[in-house]
Coordinates of C-alpha atoms in Angstrom, one line a residue:
M140 CA 0.0 0.0 0.0
S141 CA 2.8 2.4 0.9
A142 CA 4.6 1.7 -2.4
V143 CA 1.5 2.5 -4.4
L144 CA 1.0 5.8 -2.5
E145 CA 4.7 6.7 -3.0
I146 CA 4.3 6.1 -6.7
A147 CA 1.2 8.2 -6.8
L148 CA 3.1 11.0 -5.0
A149 CA 6.0 10.7 -7.4
V150 CA 3.5 11.0 -10.3
L151 CA 2.0 14.1 -8.7
L152 CA 5.4 15.6 -8.3
V153 CA 6.4 14.9 -12.0
A154 CA 3.1 16.2 -13.2
G155 CA 3.4 19.3 -11.1
S156 CA 6.9 19.9 -12.3
F157 CA 5.8 19.4 -15.9
F158 CA 3.0 22.0 -15.6
I159 CA 5.3 24.5 -13.8
L160 CA 7.8 24.1 -16.7
V161 CA 5.0 24.6 -19.3
G162 CA 3.9 27.7 -17.4
A163 CA 7.4 29.1 -17.3
L164 CA 8.0 28.4 -21.0
G165 CA 4.7 30.0 -21.9
L166 CA 5.6 33.0 -19.9
V167 CA 8.9 33.3 -21.8
K168 CA 7.8 32.3 -25.3
L169 CA 4.3 33.8 -25.8
S170 CA 4.0 37.0 -27.6
D171 CA 1.8 39.5 -25.8
V172 CA 0.4 40.1 -22.3
F173 CA -2.9 38.4 -22.9
R174 CA -1.3 35.2 -24.1
R175 CA 1.3 35.3 -21.4
L176 CA -1.5 35.5 -18.8
H177 CA -2.6 32.0 -19.5
A178 CA 0.7 30.3 -18.9
P179 CA 1.3 31.3 -15.2
T180 CA -2.3 31.4 -14.2
K181 CA -3.5 28.1 -15.6
A182 CA -0.5 25.8 -16.0
S183 CA 1.6 27.0 -13.1
T184 CA -1.4 27.0 -10.7
L185 CA -2.2 23.4 -11.7
G186 CA 1.5 22.5 -11.2
V187 CA 1.8 24.1 -7.8
G188 CA -1.5 22.4 -6.8
C189 CA 0.0 19.0 -7.8
V190 CA 3.2 19.7 -5.8
L191 CA 1.1 20.8 -2.8
L192 CA -1.0 17.7 -3.0
A193 CA 2.1 15.6 -3.1
S194 CA 3.4 17.4 0.0
M195 CA 0.2 16.7 1.9
G196 CA 0.4 13.1 0.9
E197 CA 3.9 12.9 2.1
H198 CA 3.0 14.2 5.4
L199 CA 0.1 11.8 5.7
L200 CA 2.5 8.9 4.8
R201 CA 4.9 9.9 7.5
G202 CA 2.0 9.9 10.0
E203 CA 2.4 13.6 10.7
G204 CA -1.2 14.3 9.9
L205 CA -2.7 16.7 7.5
Q206 CA -0.6 19.9 7.5
P207 CA -2.7 23.0 7.4
R208 CA -0.1 25.1 5.7
E209 CA -0.4 23.3 2.4
L210 CA -4.1 23.7 2.5
L211 CA -3.7 27.4 3.3
I212 CA -1.2 27.8 0.4
T213 CA -3.6 26.1 -2.0
V214 CA -6.5 28.2 -0.9
F215 CA -4.4 31.3 -1.2
L216 CA -3.2 30.3 -4.6
F217 CA -6.6 29.5 -6.0
M218 CA -8.0 32.8 -4.6
T219 CA -5.2 35.1 -5.8
A220 CA -4.3 33.7 -9.2
P221 CA -7.6 34.5 -11.0
I222 CA -7.8 37.9 -9.3
S223 CA -4.3 38.9 -10.2
A224 CA -4.8 37.7 -13.8
H225 CA -8.0 39.7 -14.0
L226 CA -6.2 42.8 -12.8
I227 CA -3.3 42.4 -15.1
A228 CA -5.6 42.0 -18.1
K229 CA -7.6 45.0 -17.0
A230 CA -4.5 47.1 -16.7
A231 CA -3.2 45.9 -20.1
L232 CA -6.6 46.8 -21.7
A233 CA -6.4 50.2 -20.1
L234 CA -2.8 50.7 -21.4
M235 CA -3.3 49.2 -24.8
P236 CA -6.8 50.0 -26.0
R237 CA -6.2 48.6 -29.5
F238 CA -6.4 45.1 -27.9
A239 CA -9.9 45.8 -26.6
P240 CA -12.6 43.6 -28.3
P241 CA -15.0 45.6 -30.4
P242 CA -18.4 46.1 -28.9
P243 CA -21.1 43.7 -30.1
P244 CA -23.4 45.0 -32.8
A245 CA -26.5 46.8 -31.7
D246 CA -28.9 44.3 -33.4
Q247 CA -27.9 41.5 -31.0
P248 CA -30.7 40.9 -28.5
D249 CA -28.5 41.2 -25.4
R250 CA -27.1 44.5 -26.6
A251 CA -30.5 45.9 -27.5
R252 CA -31.9 44.8 -24.1
L253 CA -29.0 46.4 -22.2
T254 CA -29.3 49.7 -24.0
A255 CA -33.1 49.8 -23.8
A256 CA -33.1 49.0 -20.1
K257 CA -33.1 52.2 -18.0
P258 CA -32.4 52.2 -14.3
A259 CA -35.2 52.6 -12.0
P260 CA -35.4 56.2 -10.6
A261 CA -34.2 56.6 -7.1
P262 CA -36.8 57.4 -4.4
A263 CA -37.5 61.1 -4.0
S264 CA -36.0 61.1 -0.6
R265 CA -32.6 60.1 -2.0
Q266 CA -32.5 62.4 -5.0
T267 CA -30.4 65.4 -4.8
P268 CA -31.8 68.7 -6.2
A269 CA -29.6 68.4 -9.3
A270 CA -30.9 64.9 -10.0
V271 CA -34.6 65.7 -9.8
P272 CA -36.0 65.7 -13.3
R273 CA -37.3 69.0 -14.5
P274 CA -40.4 69.3 -16.6
R275 CA -39.9 69.7 -20.3
H276 CA -41.6 72.6 -22.1
D277 CA -41.4 71.6 -25.7

């Protein structure tokens, strides 16, 4: 039983190392910011996750119990990687607007629905004097 678990842990380490290597190569080889975002956020996160699973398995095999630090690292990684990728992409779009996707055509149902929908007016108690609609005299 122990040999099977050790082989499984070794496979996790090799797979994790492979994904980390693919993420590093993608970060170096891909051409622009948006393509480079995928390599460290997807492949490296999966690779680090495999390494952390192997570490937790190793601690379980030694009889030291489940170590909370690997779980905390995993939770932290899975929480911060998508957020940081989103913020990097948003900053890149702000700095390089030519990469921004074109808006969808107005004849699409979603676009028409969004442009036709108007927000509900705020209650009169919350309206400031400048926001109160004035009557039109056409």
